[in-house]
Structures are given as structure tokens and as C-alpha cells.
């Protein structure tokens, strides 16, 4: 059974959609389904229907093991969602769920660290106001405490080494060692406590990660030094100095801790920026609205208190508060937030307006159609947040490397220690320890794990700003390789609403007579071209009269009496049936038909009066967009339900070579399949309602701007504007993102392949180079930060 909740639940409860894994806010009017005694909640009717058809399939899909990609694809087409286990309703205390950027399958009710990689969890959907980031506060405090310790240790050491100055002349060497021990305890054990905690957790669960290495490295240096201070006698004589003391590595442990903390602080700060685009979107929803009361008076109410059916007043310059339909007034609205298109859109009675868009100089009243999670803005935010957590196939490479990486590093560290201990110069134990420590610290794999997800997060946000909504990372990766775009003519290449292109009077009739007669007849007609004729009359200030004796003749046209004169409006068949000669216009007519225009004849009192030509005009932006697409390596294939003449006329004007005319919606999937069979990589752009099969069949399905009501169900991407320019932006975004990911992977790989041998001391016999553990720690911290910094460049990508 299905039941809808109508009232938003105040407690901020959420559930996980068992079909697509999205977080669903309860009480937002979303569909739910009872099965085997449990209630499951869905983000959309589409997911609900899939689940209802076969609940067991979604319930038995167990949680994915980390790093094993999606569930297997069924029958050949890629599902846009991996089946995720159904999770019963979550009651998050704060209403916020937290997840790991590298392991989206980890979802928790409270902030903490990821049990797989140890990274700090972050909110699944950033809130409009940046709340306190507990992890960042904790790490910043620990870093601030560790800095003075690190500086003190370095100063004493450098003064001694480079200038031969003893900064602690009042202490005996042994007392100086005890002082180091006392200072190192807070500097390593308290400041680095999270590392030891997560390192221990990783050892217990067997998920070895960067914290395993840091804890091992700093822990080994600390313990070794502790033993050296308390029991110097157990070390071989060669290692003790003339005071009988053994060199300590407290300094390394303290400085490494400080540097790793610095890296964490920089990384957490940078990660906070990845949600910037979503926050900007959330801030677009005004907090209050002006509700219109009984006498036309307005009262200011909180947006949360607005319900469907309320009428709100939108004043000049205001943000449109919420999705609705205009009931009175008119204005031009800047919808660039939603569609990425800079040209304001005219709104009059009956038009839909979207919450968060910016009203121009006019004023209008809006009847609320959707609230809460159902609004366009909320759905955009949900879609972007969902996309940010999806995995790109390219990530599989990094995952396979990461899986064997930490054990391999530990093995290399052991080998380095053994080789130095047996074959190295004296004191060989010390050299072995330094080499092993440097290897452990330099090799942290976090940069590798972050390389892909961090770029996807920034790209999903950047796309939303440009009106390109990505459903998943895979769509972005595929779009980069697409070489063919199948596009529907009507509404994408053309405006999607016919316009009168010319009126040609005949004999002694004037243009005004012809339009007056036609418009008067069309007032009562249901014909699709009647709207075009009535619009033409309105723009030319012709006021139609009421027609009498109106009759529609199927397949031919309409007739009636206007101001006492008999008027016929229709095709050549209607004229010849009435005995009116249409020959006078024939030459001009065939030429217009070849241009893809529909020509109607008008006869008044049995004499030919003129012709009216109607066409669906080509969008102004289309020629430039098609040129841009071909410059980006994409050839356009046009599919149209119109007659071949009309389709060819549009294709000719846009220089499109490949076209299919008279296409039924179900033929589009076949066209896509044929192109794929020829080895083409195909993107299909359609309206997402009747084009769903073709969108699913394509490598990338692009649901075109249903503007206010996004066809979020179908397609790997949704364009908020119904314009080809959006596809150009999407392609540029895909290319920029994949380039960015590859740069990140190269940065991470290169850095580890160079760092590990250096740290192990491979170059020591040749150049006498040995990487100090402190330099290793600095390099490690910078590698993660450089990867995130590179990903953040996508925020400014030119689309």
C-alpha cells in the first residue's frame, strides 16, 4: 500500500531510498511503501514503482564492500543507481547525516571519522549557514598547541647542529634528554591523539590507511626515544656518545605531528569549500514571503509556514520565494540560477515561476504549487549532493592501488630497516630507524584516495551554477568521450512554439483583412496553429471578432462567418472542395514549404484572399551551440517527428548533416542503438518524459530543461534550460573535470613513486641523500593539500 504524508515532520527524520540510496526527508510528501512489516520511503514515484515491482531485489542487495564498485549491471543497460540496501527510517538527532567523501557507503548520524580511511565525515548536504566544523576546530586547536613545541625542538637542534650553540647550557646532557621526554609527551601523545586512535581502529578492523602509517611512524620514533632515555645501557656501544647517551628522535615525532596536523587543517578547510555551490543555492531560498490575504493585503510570513495553494506577492527585485504559477501581474524573471541562461524570461498569468530566481521590474502574484523537498531548488540541491557522493569508474584504478598500498609500504619500511641495519654505516640502527620512519610517513595514500571524489564534488557544484545537473560521476566521465549527440528538433533546436512567419494577401485584399478573418475564426478553434495566429494578431494590434456558424472540417481546416462574410481557413484540399482556386499562390507556397513552413489558405466570400505561413522558428542560440559542439568533437544527429521537408529545412539552416524525420518517440531508442552498434559514443538529449527509453539506451542521457519541473528520473544529466548551449557547458565541464582528476592522480602517484625510494635511502649510496622524516611529513601533508587545491580550481572553470 502507498500512502503520502502531507505535513512536514518537525523532527527532521530521514530515511534512505532503498532503490537509489538517496536520503529522503520524511513528511515531505514523498511516496512510501509497506512491505513485510516495514515502511520504505522513496525520493520519487519512479523509485517507488521499481521497488513495488520487485522489493526482494533491492532488499537482498547487501551493502557494497568498500572499493568494489557498483552492483552488477542487469540486462545490459546501466542503471543510474546501484541498488543500495534498504535502510529503515533514520532518526538523526540534528536531522543531518554524515558521510565520508571517499566511501559514500558510510553514513552516520553524528560527526566522526570514517572506519575505512579514517577521514573526517562531513554532512551529506551542506547547510546554508556553515555550522561549526568539529573536526576542523579540534585539529586547529591541536595544531596550535603543537607549533610552539615543534619550534622549540627545531631551534635547540639547529642551534646545536649549525652554529654549535647550546641553548640549554644550564642542563647536563642527561637532564636535556629528560626535558625532551617531558615536552614530547603532550606534543606527540595529546596533539597526535586522533592519529593514534584512528591508527589503532584501523589495525583492529583491518582497514589499513594513512593513519595506520602516521601512528606507526610517530609511535615508533617516540617509543624508541623513550627507551633510549630510560635505558641507554641496552644499546650497543657504537650508538652511545661520550656521555653514554643515545641520540633521540623526539624531535622527529613532534615535528611530524605538527606537520600532519597542518596538513589536516589545510585539507579540512579546503574540503569545506567543496560545498560552496550547494550553500550558494540554499541561500537563494528567501526566509520569508509576502502572503496575499483576503482584501489584497499582504502579510510577511516565514517560508516554512507557506502551504500549497497560498498566493504570494512577488515585488520588483525580490527573489521568487517558492515554485508556483502566476495568477496575476507580469514581469521578466532572471532564471540564470536555475538554467544558466542569462536572458530574463517573460512571465504572465499561467506561467510557472521557480523559487530562488530573481524578479525584474514587474510585480506579480504567485499561487504556490510545491513546498519543502518538492521544490525545484530543493531537488537541485538533493541531486547535486547525491552526485557528489557517486563514484566515477576512473576511481577503480586508485582503489585497486590503495588496497595493496599500505601493506606494501609497511613491507618496504621493514626491508629498508633491515638493509640499513645490516649493510648501512654506523650507527646502523639509527639509520635503519630513520629510513623506516621516513618511508612510513611519506607514503600516506590519502592524496590518492581524494584525487577523484574531491574533483567530482567541486564539479557537481560548478555544474549546478551553470544549469547542468549531474546525476552521477559516471555520466560525467562518459560525456567526456561522447562523439555523437542525438537531439530532438522541437523545443531544442527550435523554439517549440509555432510563429506566423508571413502573411501574403492576394488580389485586392489587404494583410489586415486576411489576419482579421483568420484570427476571428481561430478564436474558437483547438487547432495547434491557432495560438500562433492569435499571437500574430495581438502583436499587430488586430482585434478579432466573434465568428458565427463555426465548423471544423477534419483534415482540411475551419470555416465560419465573420462580420457577415464567409471565411475559409485551411489547406489546398479545403479550397478545391469549396471551388476556390488556390493556383495564384502555388509558386510561392511550394517555396515556403521547402523552407519547412506550414502554409494555410484564406478565402473570403469564395475568393482567394491570401496565405498565412507558420513555422517553428530556430532558436537564436542553436547555430552557435552546434558550431561549439563540433569544435568540441561532437557531431549532431537530429531526430524529428515532423515531415521530411520541415526537418530538412531546419537541418539545412543549422548545417546538420545527419537527420531522421517523421520519427516516433519509440524510434529514438533504435536510432541510439544503431549509432552505438557502429561504435559511436552517443549522448541523447530529450525531454525526459517520452524520450526515457532513448535516454536510458544512450551512453549519456541528457534530460532537457523542463526548467521548473526537472525530469530528474531519466538521464545521467539534467539541463535546467532547454537549450543546446547547456550541452556545450556540460561537455566543457566533463572535459575539465576529467582533466582535473587525471592531474590529481598524476600528482598523487608521482609524489609517492618519488617519495618512497628517496625515503628508503635508495639514493644514499650515490648522492648521500637521505630524506629526513620531517621533510617526509611536510611532503605528505602538501600532497593532499595540492590535490584538493587543484580540484578547487574547477570552481572557476570557464564553461
JSON list of C-alpha atoms in Angstrom, two decimals, residues 392-395 473-485 632-635 679-683 699-700 717 730-739 741-742:
[
{"chain": "A", "resi": 392, "resn": "UNK", "atom": "CA", "xyz": [33.48, 7.65, -11.15]},
{"chain": "A", "resi": 393, "resn": "UNK", "atom": "CA", "xyz": [34.73, 4.47, -12.86]},
{"chain": "A", "resi": 394, "resn": "UNK", "atom": "CA", "xyz": [38.24, 6.01, -13.07]},
{"chain": "A", "resi": 395, "resn": "UNK", "atom": "CA", "xyz": [38.33, 5.77, -9.28]},
{"chain": "A", "resi": 473, "resn": "UNK", "atom": "CA", "xyz": [30.00, 10.85, -11.70]},
{"chain": "A", "resi": 474, "resn": "UNK", "atom": "CA", "xyz": [29.84, 8.10, -14.29]},
{"chain": "A", "resi": 475, "resn": "UNK", "atom": "CA", "xyz": [27.76, 10.30, -16.60]},
{"chain": "A", "resi": 476, "resn": "UNK", "atom": "CA", "xyz": [30.42, 12.98, -16.41]},
{"chain": "A", "resi": 477, "resn": "UNK", "atom": "CA", "xyz": [33.17, 10.51, -17.24]},
{"chain": "A", "resi": 478, "resn": "UNK", "atom": "CA", "xyz": [31.20, 9.12, -20.19]},
{"chain": "A", "resi": 479, "resn": "UNK", "atom": "CA", "xyz": [30.25, 12.56, -21.51]},
{"chain": "A", "resi": 480, "resn": "UNK", "atom": "CA", "xyz": [33.90, 13.43, -21.93]},
{"chain": "A", "resi": 481, "resn": "UNK", "atom": "CA", "xyz": [34.23, 10.64, -24.52]},
{"chain": "A", "resi": 482, "resn": "UNK", "atom": "CA", "xyz": [30.93, 11.19, -26.38]},
{"chain": "A", "resi": 483, "resn": "UNK", "atom": "CA", "xyz": [31.32, 11.89, -30.12]},
{"chain": "A", "resi": 484, "resn": "UNK", "atom": "CA", "xyz": [27.66, 11.92, -31.25]},
{"chain": "A", "resi": 485, "resn": "UNK", "atom": "CA", "xyz": [24.68, 13.81, -29.91]},
{"chain": "A", "resi": 632, "resn": "UNK", "atom": "CA", "xyz": [34.41, 20.08, -29.06]},
{"chain": "A", "resi": 633, "resn": "UNK", "atom": "CA", "xyz": [34.40, 16.98, -31.28]},
{"chain": "A", "resi": 634, "resn": "UNK", "atom": "CA", "xyz": [30.68, 16.16, -31.16]},
{"chain": "A", "resi": 635, "resn": "UNK", "atom": "CA", "xyz": [28.62, 15.62, -34.31]},
{"chain": "A", "resi": 679, "resn": "UNK", "atom": "CA", "xyz": [30.97, 2.17, -32.41]},
{"chain": "A", "resi": 680, "resn": "UNK", "atom": "CA", "xyz": [29.79, 5.71, -31.75]},
{"chain": "A", "resi": 681, "resn": "UNK", "atom": "CA", "xyz": [29.65, 7.04, -28.21]},
{"chain": "A", "resi": 682, "resn": "UNK", "atom": "CA", "xyz": [26.22, 8.55, -28.03]},
{"chain": "A", "resi": 683, "resn": "UNK", "atom": "CA", "xyz": [24.60, 11.20, -25.88]},
{"chain": "A", "resi": 699, "resn": "UNK", "atom": "CA", "xyz": [25.84, 6.28, -23.14]},
{"chain": "A", "resi": 700, "resn": "UNK", "atom": "CA", "xyz": [24.72, 9.53, -21.54]},
{"chain": "A", "resi": 717, "resn": "UNK", "atom": "CA", "xyz": [22.28, 14.62, -16.52]},
{"chain": "A", "resi": 730, "resn": "UNK", "atom": "CA", "xyz": [28.10, 20.14, -19.84]},
{"chain": "A", "resi": 731, "resn": "UNK", "atom": "CA", "xyz": [30.73, 18.85, -22.27]},
{"chain": "A", "resi": 732, "resn": "UNK", "atom": "CA", "xyz": [33.22, 21.54, -21.19]},
{"chain": "A", "resi": 733, "resn": "UNK", "atom": "CA", "xyz": [32.55, 20.64, -17.57]},
{"chain": "A", "resi": 734, "resn": "UNK", "atom": "CA", "xyz": [33.12, 16.93, -18.30]},
{"chain": "A", "resi": 735, "resn": "UNK", "atom": "CA", "xyz": [36.40, 17.62, -20.11]},
{"chain": "A", "resi": 736, "resn": "UNK", "atom": "CA", "xyz": [37.63, 19.99, -17.38]},
{"chain": "A", "resi": 737, "resn": "UNK", "atom": "CA", "xyz": [36.67, 17.54, -14.61]},
{"chain": "A", "resi": 738, "resn": "UNK", "atom": "CA", "xyz": [38.32, 14.50, -16.17]},
{"chain": "A", "resi": 739, "resn": "UNK", "atom": "CA", "xyz": [41.45, 16.52, -16.91]},
{"chain": "A", "resi": 741, "resn": "UNK", "atom": "CA", "xyz": [41.06, 14.11, -11.99]},
{"chain": "A", "resi": 742, "resn": "UNK", "atom": "CA", "xyz": [43.93, 12.88, -14.14]}
]
